[in-house]
Tab-separated table of N, CA, C and O and ligand atoms in Angstrom:
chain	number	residue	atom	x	y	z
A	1	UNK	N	155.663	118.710	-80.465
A	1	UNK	CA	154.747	118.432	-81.573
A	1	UNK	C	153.736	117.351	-81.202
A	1	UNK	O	152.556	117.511	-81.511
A	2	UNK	N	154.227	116.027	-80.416
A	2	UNK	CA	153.509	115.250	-80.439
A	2	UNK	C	152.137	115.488	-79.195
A	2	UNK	O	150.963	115.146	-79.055
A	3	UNK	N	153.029	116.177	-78.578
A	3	UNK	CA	152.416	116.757	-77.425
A	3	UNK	C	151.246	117.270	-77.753
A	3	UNK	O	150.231	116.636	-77.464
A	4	UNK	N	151.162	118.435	-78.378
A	4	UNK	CA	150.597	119.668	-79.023
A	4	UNK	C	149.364	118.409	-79.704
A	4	UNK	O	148.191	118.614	-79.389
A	5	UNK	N	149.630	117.324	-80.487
A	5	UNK	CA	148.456	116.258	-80.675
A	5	UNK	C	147.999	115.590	-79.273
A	5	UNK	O	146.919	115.998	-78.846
A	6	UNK	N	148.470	114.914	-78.735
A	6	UNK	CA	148.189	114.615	-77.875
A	6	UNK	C	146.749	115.838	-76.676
A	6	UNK	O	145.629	115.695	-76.186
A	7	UNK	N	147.742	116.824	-76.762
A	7	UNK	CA	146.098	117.898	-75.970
A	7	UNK	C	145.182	117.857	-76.998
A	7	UNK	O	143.979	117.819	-76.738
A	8	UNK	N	145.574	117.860	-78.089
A	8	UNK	CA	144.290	118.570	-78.696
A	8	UNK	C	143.248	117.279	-78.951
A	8	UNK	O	142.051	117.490	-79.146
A	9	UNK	N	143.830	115.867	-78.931
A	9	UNK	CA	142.872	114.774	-78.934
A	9	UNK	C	142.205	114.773	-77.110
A	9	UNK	O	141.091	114.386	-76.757
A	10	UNK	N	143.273	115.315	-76.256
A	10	UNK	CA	142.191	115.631	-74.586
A	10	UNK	C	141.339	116.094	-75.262
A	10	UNK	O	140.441	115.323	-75.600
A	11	UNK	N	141.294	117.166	-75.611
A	11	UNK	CA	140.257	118.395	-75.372
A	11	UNK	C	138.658	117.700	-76.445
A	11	UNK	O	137.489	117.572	-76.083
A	12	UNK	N	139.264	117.418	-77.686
A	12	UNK	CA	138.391	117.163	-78.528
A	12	UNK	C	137.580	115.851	-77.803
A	12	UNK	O	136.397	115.639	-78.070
A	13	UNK	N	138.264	115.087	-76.960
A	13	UNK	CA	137.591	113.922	-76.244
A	13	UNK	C	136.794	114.421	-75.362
A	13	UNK	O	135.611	114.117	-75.210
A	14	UNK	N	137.574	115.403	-74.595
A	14	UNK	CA	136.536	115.893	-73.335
A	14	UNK	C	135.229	116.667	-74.042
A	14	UNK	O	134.237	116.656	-73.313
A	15	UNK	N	135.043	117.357	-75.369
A	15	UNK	CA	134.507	118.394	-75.584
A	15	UNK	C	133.260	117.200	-76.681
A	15	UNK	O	132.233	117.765	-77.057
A	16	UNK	N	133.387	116.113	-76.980
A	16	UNK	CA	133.207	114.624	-77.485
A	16	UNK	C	131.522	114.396	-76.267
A	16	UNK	O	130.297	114.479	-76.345
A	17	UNK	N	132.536	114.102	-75.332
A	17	UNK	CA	131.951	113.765	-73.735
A	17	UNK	C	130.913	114.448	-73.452
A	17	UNK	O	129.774	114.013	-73.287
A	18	UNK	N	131.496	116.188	-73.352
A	18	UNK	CA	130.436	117.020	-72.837
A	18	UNK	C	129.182	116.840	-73.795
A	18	UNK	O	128.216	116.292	-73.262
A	19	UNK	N	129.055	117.182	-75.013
A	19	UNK	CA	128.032	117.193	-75.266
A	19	UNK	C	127.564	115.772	-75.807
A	19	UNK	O	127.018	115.844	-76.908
A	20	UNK	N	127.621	115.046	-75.499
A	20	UNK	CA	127.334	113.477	-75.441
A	20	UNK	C	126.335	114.130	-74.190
A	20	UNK	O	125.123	114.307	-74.312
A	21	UNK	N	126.920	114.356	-73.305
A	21	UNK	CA	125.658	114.414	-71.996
A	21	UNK	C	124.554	115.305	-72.650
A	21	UNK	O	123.347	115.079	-72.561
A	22	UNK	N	124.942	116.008	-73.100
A	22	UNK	CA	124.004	116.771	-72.768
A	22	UNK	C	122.921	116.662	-73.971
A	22	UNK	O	122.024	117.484	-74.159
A	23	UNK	N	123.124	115.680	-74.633
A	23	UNK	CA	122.114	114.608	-75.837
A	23	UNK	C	121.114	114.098	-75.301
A	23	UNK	O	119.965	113.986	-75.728
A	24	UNK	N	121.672	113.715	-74.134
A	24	UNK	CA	121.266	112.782	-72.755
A	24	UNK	C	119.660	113.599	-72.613
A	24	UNK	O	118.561	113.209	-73.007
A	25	UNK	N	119.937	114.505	-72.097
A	25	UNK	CA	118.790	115.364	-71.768
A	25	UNK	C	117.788	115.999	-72.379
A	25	UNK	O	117.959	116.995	-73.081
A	26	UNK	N	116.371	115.316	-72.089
A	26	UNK	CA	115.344	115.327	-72.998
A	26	UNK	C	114.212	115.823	-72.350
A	26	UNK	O	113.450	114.986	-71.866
A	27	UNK	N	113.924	117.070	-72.232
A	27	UNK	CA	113.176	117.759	-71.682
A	27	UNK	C	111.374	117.120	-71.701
A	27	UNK	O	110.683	117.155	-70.683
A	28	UNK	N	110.955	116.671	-72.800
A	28	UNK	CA	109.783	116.119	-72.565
A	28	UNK	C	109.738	114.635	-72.305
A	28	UNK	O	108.776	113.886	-72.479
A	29	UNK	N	111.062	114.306	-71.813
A	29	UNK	CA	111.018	112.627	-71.694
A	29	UNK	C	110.565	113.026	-69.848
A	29	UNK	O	110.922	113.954	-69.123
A	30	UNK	N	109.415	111.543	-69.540
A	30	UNK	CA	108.450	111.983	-68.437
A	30	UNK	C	109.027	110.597	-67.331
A	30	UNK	O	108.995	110.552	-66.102
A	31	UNK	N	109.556	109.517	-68.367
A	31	UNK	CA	109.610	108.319	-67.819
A	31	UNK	C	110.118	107.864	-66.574
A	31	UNK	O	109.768	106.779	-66.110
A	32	UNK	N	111.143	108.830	-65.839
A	32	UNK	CA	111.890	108.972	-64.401
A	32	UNK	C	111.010	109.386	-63.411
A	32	UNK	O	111.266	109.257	-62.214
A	33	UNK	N	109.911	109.913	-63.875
A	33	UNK	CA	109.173	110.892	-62.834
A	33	UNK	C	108.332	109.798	-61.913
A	33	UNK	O	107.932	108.792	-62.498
A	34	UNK	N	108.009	109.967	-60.316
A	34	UNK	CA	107.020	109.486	-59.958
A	34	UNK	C	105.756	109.709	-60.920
A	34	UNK	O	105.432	110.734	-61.519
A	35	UNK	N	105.083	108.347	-60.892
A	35	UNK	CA	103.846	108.767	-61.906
A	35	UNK	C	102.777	107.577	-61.512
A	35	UNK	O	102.956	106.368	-61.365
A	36	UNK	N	101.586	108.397	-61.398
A	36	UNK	CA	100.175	107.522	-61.266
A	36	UNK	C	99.703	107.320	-62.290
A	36	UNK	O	100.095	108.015	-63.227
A	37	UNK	N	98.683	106.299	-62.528
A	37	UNK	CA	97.896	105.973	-63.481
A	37	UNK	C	96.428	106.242	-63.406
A	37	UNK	O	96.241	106.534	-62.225
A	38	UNK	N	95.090	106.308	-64.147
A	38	UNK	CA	94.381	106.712	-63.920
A	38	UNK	C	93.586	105.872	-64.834
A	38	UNK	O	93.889	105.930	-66.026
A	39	UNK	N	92.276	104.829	-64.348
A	39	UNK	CA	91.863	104.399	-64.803
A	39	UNK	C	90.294	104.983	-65.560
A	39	UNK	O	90.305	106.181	-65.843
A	40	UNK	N	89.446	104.479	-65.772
A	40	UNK	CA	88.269	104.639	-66.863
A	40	UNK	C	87.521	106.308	-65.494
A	40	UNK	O	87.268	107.498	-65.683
A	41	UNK	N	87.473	105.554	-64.506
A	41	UNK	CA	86.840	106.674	-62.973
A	41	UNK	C	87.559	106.829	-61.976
A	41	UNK	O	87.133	107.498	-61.035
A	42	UNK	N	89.133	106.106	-61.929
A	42	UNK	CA	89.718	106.088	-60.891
A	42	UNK	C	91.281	106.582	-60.646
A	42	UNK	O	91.891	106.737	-61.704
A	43	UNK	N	91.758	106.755	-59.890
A	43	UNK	CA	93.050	106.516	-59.730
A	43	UNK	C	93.437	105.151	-59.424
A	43	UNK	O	92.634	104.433	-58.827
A	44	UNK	N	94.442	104.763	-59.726
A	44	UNK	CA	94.840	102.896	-59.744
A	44	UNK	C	95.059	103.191	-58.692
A	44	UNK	O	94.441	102.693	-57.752
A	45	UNK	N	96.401	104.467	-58.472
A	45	UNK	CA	96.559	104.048	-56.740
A	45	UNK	C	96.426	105.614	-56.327
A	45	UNK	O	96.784	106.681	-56.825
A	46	UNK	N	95.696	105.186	-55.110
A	46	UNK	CA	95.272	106.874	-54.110
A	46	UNK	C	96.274	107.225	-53.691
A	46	UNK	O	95.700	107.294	-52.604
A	47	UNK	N	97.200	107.512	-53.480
A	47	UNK	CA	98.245	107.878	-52.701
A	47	UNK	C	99.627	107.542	-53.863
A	47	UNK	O	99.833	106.661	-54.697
A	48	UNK	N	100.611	109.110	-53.249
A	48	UNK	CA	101.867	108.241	-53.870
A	48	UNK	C	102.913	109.500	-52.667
A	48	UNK	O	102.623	110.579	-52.151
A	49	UNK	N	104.182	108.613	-52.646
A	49	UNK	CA	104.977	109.596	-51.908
A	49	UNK	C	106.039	109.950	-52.751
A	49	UNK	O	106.758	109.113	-53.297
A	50	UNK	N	106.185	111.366	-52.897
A	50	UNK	CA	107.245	111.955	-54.170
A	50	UNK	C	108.631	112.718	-52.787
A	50	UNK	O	108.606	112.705	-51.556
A	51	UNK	N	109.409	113.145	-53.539
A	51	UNK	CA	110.432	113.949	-52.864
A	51	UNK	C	110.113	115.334	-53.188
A	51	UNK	O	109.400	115.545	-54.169
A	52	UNK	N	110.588	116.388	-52.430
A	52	UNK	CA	110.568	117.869	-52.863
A	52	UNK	C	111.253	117.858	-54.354
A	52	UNK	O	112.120	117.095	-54.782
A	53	UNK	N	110.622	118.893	-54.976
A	53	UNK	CA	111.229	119.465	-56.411
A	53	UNK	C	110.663	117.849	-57.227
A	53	UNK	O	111.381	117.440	-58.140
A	54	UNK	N	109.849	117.313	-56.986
A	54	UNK	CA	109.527	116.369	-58.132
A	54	UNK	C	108.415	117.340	-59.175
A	54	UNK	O	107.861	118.404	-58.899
A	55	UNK	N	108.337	116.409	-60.616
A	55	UNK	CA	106.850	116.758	-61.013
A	55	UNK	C	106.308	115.172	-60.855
A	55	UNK	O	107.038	114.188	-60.739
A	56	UNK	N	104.644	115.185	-60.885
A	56	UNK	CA	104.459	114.199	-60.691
A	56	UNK	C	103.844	113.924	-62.182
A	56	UNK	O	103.205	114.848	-62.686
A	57	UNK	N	103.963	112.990	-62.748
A	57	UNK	CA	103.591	112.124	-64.169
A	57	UNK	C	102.019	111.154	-64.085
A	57	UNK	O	101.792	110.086	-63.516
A	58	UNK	N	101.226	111.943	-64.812
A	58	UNK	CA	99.635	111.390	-64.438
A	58	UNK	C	99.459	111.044	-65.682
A	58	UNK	O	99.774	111.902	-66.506
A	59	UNK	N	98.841	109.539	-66.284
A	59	UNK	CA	98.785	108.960	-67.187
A	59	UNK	C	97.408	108.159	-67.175
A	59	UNK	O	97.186	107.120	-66.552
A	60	UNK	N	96.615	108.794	-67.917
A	60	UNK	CA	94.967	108.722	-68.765
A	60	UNK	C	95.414	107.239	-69.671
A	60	UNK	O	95.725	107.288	-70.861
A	61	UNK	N	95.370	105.714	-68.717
A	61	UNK	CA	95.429	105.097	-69.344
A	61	UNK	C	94.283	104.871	-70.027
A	61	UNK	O	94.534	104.267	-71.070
A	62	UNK	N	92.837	105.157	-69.846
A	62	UNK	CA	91.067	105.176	-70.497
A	62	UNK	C	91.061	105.981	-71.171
A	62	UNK	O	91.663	107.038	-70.982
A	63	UNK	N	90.115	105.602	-72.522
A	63	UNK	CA	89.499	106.863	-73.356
A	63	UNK	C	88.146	107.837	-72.702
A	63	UNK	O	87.085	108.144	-73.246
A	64	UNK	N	88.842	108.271	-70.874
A	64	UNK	CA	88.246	109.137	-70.179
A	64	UNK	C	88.423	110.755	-69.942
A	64	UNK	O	89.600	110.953	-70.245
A	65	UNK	N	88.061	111.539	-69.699
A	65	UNK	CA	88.260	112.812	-69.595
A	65	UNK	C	88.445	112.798	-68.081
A	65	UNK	O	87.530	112.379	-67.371
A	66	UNK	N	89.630	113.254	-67.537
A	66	UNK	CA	89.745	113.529	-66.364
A	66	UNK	C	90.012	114.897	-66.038
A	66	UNK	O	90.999	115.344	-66.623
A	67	UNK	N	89.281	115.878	-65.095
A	67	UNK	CA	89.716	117.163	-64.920
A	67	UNK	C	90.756	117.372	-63.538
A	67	UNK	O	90.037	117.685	-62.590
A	68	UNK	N	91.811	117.320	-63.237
A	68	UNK	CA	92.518	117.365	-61.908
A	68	UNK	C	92.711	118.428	-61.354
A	68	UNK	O	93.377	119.286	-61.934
A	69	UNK	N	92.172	118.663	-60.062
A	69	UNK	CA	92.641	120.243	-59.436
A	69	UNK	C	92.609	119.768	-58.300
A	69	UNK	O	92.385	118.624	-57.905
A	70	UNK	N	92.965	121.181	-57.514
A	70	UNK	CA	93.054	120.503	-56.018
A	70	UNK	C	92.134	120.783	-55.297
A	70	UNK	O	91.301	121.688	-55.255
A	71	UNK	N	92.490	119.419	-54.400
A	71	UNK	CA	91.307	119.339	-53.072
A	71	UNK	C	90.394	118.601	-53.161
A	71	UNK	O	90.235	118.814	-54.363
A	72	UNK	N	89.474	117.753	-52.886
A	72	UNK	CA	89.120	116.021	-52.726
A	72	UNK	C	87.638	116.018	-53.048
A	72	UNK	O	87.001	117.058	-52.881
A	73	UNK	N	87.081	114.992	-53.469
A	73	UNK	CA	86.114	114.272	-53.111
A	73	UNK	C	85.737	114.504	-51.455
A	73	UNK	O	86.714	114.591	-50.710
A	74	UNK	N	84.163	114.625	-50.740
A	74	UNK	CA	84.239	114.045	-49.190
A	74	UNK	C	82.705	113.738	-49.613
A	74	UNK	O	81.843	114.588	-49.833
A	75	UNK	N	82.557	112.292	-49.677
A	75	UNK	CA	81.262	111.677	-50.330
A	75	UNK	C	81.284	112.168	-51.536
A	75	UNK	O	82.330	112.420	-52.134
A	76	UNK	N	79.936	112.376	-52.075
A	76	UNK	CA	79.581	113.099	-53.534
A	76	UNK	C	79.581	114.486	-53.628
A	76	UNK	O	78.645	115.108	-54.131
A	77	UNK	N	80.384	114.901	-53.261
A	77	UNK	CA	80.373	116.311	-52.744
A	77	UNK	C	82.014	117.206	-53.014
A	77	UNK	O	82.723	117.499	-52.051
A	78	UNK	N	82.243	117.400	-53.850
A	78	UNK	CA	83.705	118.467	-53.967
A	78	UNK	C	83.883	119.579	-53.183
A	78	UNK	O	83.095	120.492	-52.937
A	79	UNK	N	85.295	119.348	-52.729
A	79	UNK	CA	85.501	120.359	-52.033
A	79	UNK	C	87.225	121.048	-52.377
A	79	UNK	O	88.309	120.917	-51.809
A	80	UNK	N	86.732	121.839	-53.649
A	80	UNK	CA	87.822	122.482	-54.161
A	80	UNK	C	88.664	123.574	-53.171
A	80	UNK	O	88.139	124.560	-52.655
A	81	UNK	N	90.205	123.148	-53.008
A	81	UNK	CA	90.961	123.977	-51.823
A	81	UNK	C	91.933	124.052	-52.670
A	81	UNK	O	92.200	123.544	-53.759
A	82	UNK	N	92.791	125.377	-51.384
A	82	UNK	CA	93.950	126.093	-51.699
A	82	UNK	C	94.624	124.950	-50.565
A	82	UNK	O	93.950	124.335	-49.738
A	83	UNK	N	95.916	124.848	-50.720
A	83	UNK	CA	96.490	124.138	-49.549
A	83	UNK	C	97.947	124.600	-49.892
A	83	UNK	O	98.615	124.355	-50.897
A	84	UNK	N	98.290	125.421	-48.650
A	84	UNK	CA	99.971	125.804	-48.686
A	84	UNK	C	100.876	125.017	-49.255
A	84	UNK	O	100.855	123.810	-49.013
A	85	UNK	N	102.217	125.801	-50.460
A	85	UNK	CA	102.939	124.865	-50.608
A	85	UNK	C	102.673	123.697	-52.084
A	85	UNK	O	103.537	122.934	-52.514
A	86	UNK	N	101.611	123.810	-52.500
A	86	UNK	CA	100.898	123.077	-53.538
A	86	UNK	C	101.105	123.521	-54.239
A	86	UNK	O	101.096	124.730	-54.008
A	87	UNK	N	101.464	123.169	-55.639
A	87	UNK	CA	101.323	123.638	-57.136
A	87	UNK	C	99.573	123.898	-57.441
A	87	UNK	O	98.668	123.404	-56.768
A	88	UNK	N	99.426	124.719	-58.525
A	88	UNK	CA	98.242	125.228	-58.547
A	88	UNK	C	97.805	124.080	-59.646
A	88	UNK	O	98.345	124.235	-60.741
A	89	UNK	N	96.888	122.920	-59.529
A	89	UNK	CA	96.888	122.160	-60.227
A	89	UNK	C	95.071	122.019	-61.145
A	89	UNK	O	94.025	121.685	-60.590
A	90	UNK	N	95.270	122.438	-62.767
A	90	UNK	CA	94.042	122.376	-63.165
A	90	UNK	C	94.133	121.575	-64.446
A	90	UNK	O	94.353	122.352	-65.375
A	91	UNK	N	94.080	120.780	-64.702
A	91	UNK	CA	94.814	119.854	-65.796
A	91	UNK	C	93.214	119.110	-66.418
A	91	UNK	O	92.241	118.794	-65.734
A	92	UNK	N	93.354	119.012	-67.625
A	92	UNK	CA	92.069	118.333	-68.604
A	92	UNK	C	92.839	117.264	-68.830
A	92	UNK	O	93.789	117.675	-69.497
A	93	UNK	N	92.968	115.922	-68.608
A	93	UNK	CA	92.919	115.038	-69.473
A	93	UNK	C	91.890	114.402	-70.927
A	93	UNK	O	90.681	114.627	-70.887
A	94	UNK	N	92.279	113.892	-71.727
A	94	UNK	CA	91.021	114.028	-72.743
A	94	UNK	C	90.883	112.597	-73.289
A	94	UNK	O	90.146	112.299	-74.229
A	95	UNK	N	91.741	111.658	-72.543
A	95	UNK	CA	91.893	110.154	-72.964
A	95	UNK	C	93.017	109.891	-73.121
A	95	UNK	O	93.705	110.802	-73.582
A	96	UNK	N	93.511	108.932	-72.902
A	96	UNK	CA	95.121	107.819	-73.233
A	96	UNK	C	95.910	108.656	-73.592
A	96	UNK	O	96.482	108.601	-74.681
A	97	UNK	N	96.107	109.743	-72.579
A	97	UNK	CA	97.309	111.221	-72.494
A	97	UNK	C	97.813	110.945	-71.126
A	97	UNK	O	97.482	110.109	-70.285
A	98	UNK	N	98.872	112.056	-71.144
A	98	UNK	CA	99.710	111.787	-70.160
A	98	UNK	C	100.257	113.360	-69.842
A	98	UNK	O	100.402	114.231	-70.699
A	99	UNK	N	100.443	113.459	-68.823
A	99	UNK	CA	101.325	115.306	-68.409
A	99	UNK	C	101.703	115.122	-66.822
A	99	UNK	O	101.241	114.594	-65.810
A	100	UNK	N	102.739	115.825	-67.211
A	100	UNK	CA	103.420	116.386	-65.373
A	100	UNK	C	103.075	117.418	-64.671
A	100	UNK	O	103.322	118.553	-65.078
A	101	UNK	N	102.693	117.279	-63.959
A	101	UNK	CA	102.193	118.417	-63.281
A	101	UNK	C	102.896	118.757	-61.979
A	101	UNK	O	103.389	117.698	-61.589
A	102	UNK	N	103.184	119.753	-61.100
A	102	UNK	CA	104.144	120.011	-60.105
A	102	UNK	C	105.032	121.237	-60.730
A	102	UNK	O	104.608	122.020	-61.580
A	103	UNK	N	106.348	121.261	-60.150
A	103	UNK	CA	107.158	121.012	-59.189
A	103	UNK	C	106.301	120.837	-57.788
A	103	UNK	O	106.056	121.893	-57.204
A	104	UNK	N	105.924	119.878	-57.315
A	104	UNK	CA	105.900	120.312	-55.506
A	104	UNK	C	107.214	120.785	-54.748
A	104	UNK	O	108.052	119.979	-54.344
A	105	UNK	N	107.339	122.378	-54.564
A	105	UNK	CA	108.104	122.200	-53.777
A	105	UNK	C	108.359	122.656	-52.647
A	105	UNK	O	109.458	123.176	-52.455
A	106	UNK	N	107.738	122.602	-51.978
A	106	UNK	CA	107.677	121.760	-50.518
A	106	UNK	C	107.158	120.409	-49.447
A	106	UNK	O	106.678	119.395	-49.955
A	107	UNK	N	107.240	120.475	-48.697
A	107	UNK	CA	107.189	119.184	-47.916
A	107	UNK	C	105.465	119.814	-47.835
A	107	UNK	O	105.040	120.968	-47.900
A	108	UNK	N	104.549	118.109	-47.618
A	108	UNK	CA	103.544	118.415	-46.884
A	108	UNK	C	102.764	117.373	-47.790
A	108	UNK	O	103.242	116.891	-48.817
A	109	UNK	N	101.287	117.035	-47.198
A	109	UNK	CA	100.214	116.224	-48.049
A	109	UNK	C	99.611	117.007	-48.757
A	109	UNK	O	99.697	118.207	-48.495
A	110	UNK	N	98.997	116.656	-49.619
A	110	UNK	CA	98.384	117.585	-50.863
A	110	UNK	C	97.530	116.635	-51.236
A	110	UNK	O	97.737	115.422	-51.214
A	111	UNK	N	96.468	117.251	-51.613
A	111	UNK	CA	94.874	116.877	-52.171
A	111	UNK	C	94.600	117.392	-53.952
A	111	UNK	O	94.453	118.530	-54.398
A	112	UNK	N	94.610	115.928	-54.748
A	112	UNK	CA	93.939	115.999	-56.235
A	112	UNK	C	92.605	115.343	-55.863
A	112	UNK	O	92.244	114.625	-54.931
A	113	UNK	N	91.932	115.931	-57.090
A	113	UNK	CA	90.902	115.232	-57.307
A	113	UNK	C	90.624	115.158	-58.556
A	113	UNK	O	91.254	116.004	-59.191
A	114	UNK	N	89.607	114.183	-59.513
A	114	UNK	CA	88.885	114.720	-60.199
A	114	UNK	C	87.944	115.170	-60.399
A	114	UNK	O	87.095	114.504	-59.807
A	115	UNK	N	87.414	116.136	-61.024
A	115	UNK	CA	85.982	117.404	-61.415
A	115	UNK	C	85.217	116.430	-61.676
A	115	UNK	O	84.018	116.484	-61.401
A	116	UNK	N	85.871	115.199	-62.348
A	116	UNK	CA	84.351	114.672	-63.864
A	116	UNK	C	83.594	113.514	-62.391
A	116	UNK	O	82.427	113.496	-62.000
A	117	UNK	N	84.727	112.719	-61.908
A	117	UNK	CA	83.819	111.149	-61.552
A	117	UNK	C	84.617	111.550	-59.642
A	117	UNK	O	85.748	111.673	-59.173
A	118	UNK	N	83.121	111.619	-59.100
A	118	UNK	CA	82.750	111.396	-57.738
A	118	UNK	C	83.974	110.321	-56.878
A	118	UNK	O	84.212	109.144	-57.148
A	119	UNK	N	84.405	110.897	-56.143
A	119	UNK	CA	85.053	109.961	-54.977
A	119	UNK	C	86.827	109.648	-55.498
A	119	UNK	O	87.622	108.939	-54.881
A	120	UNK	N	87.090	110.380	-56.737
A	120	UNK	CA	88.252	110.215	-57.633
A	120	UNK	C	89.470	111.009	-56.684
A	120	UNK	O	89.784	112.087	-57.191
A	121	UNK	N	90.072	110.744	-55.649
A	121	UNK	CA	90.463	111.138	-54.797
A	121	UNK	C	92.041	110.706	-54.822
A	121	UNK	O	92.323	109.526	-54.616
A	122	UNK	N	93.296	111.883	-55.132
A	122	UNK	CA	94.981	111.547	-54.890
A	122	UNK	C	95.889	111.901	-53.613
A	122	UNK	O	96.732	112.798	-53.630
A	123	UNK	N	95.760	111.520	-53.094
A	123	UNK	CA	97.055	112.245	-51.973
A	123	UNK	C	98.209	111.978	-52.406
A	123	UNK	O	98.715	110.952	-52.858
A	124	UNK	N	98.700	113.350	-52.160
A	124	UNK	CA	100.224	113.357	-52.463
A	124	UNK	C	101.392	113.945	-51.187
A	124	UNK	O	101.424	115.004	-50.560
A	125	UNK	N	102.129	112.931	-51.166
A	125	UNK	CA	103.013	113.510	-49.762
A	125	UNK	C	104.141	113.533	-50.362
A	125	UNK	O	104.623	112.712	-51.144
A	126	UNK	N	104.655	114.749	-49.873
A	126	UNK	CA	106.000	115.263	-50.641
A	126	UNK	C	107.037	115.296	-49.357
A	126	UNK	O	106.765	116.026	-48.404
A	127	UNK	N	107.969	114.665	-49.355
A	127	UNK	CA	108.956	114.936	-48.349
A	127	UNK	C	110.366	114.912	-48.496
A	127	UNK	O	111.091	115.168	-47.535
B	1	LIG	CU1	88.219	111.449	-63.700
């Protein structure tokens, strides 16, 4: 008898547990992700190094419009590319927004830019 309580407080503990985790998990929470910032014309920082299977977290701290796709700035001059291995990246920012963009998954450097402001240039190395 006592027994027979005894499992059934296991189970109800373990079954307590499980979905305790899985509360845990918040599909639009972004905050773990590698993530750049993006100022009024710029990226804060040009470069970031992520792991395979990341997304990367791009955050419109300016009330700027940023358009991100791939392939760079070279002077004043865009030069929109395909580059193996790259997520297909075409993203509007519209001001003090934020989105993930990726999975990268594979290894290799990868080229953002932005459409709107000249020389707005991201490398991304995934390894
Ligand atoms: Cu921009």
């Amino acid at each position: 008898m006592y027994k027979r309580i005894a499992i059934g407080l296991a189970l109800f503990g373990i079954l307590t547990m499980l979905l305790g985790a899985c509360a845990i998990v918040d599909t639009g929470n972004t905050a773990n992700l590698p993530t750049v910032h993006m100022g009024g014309s710029v990226f804060i920082q040009t470069s970031i190094k992520i792991h395979k299977g990341d997304m990367l977290n791009l955050v419109d701290d300016a009330p700027s419009t940023h358009i991100i796709v791939n392939g760079s700035w070279q002077g004043n001059t865009q030069k929109p590319a395909t580059e193996n291995g790259a997520p297909t990246v075409n993203h509007t920012f519209t001001g003090s927004d934020s989105a993930a963009i990726g999975p990268f998954t594979s290894a290799g450097t990868f080229h953002l830019y932005c459409s709107v402001h000249p020389g707005m240039n991201l490398t991304v190395t995934v390894q």
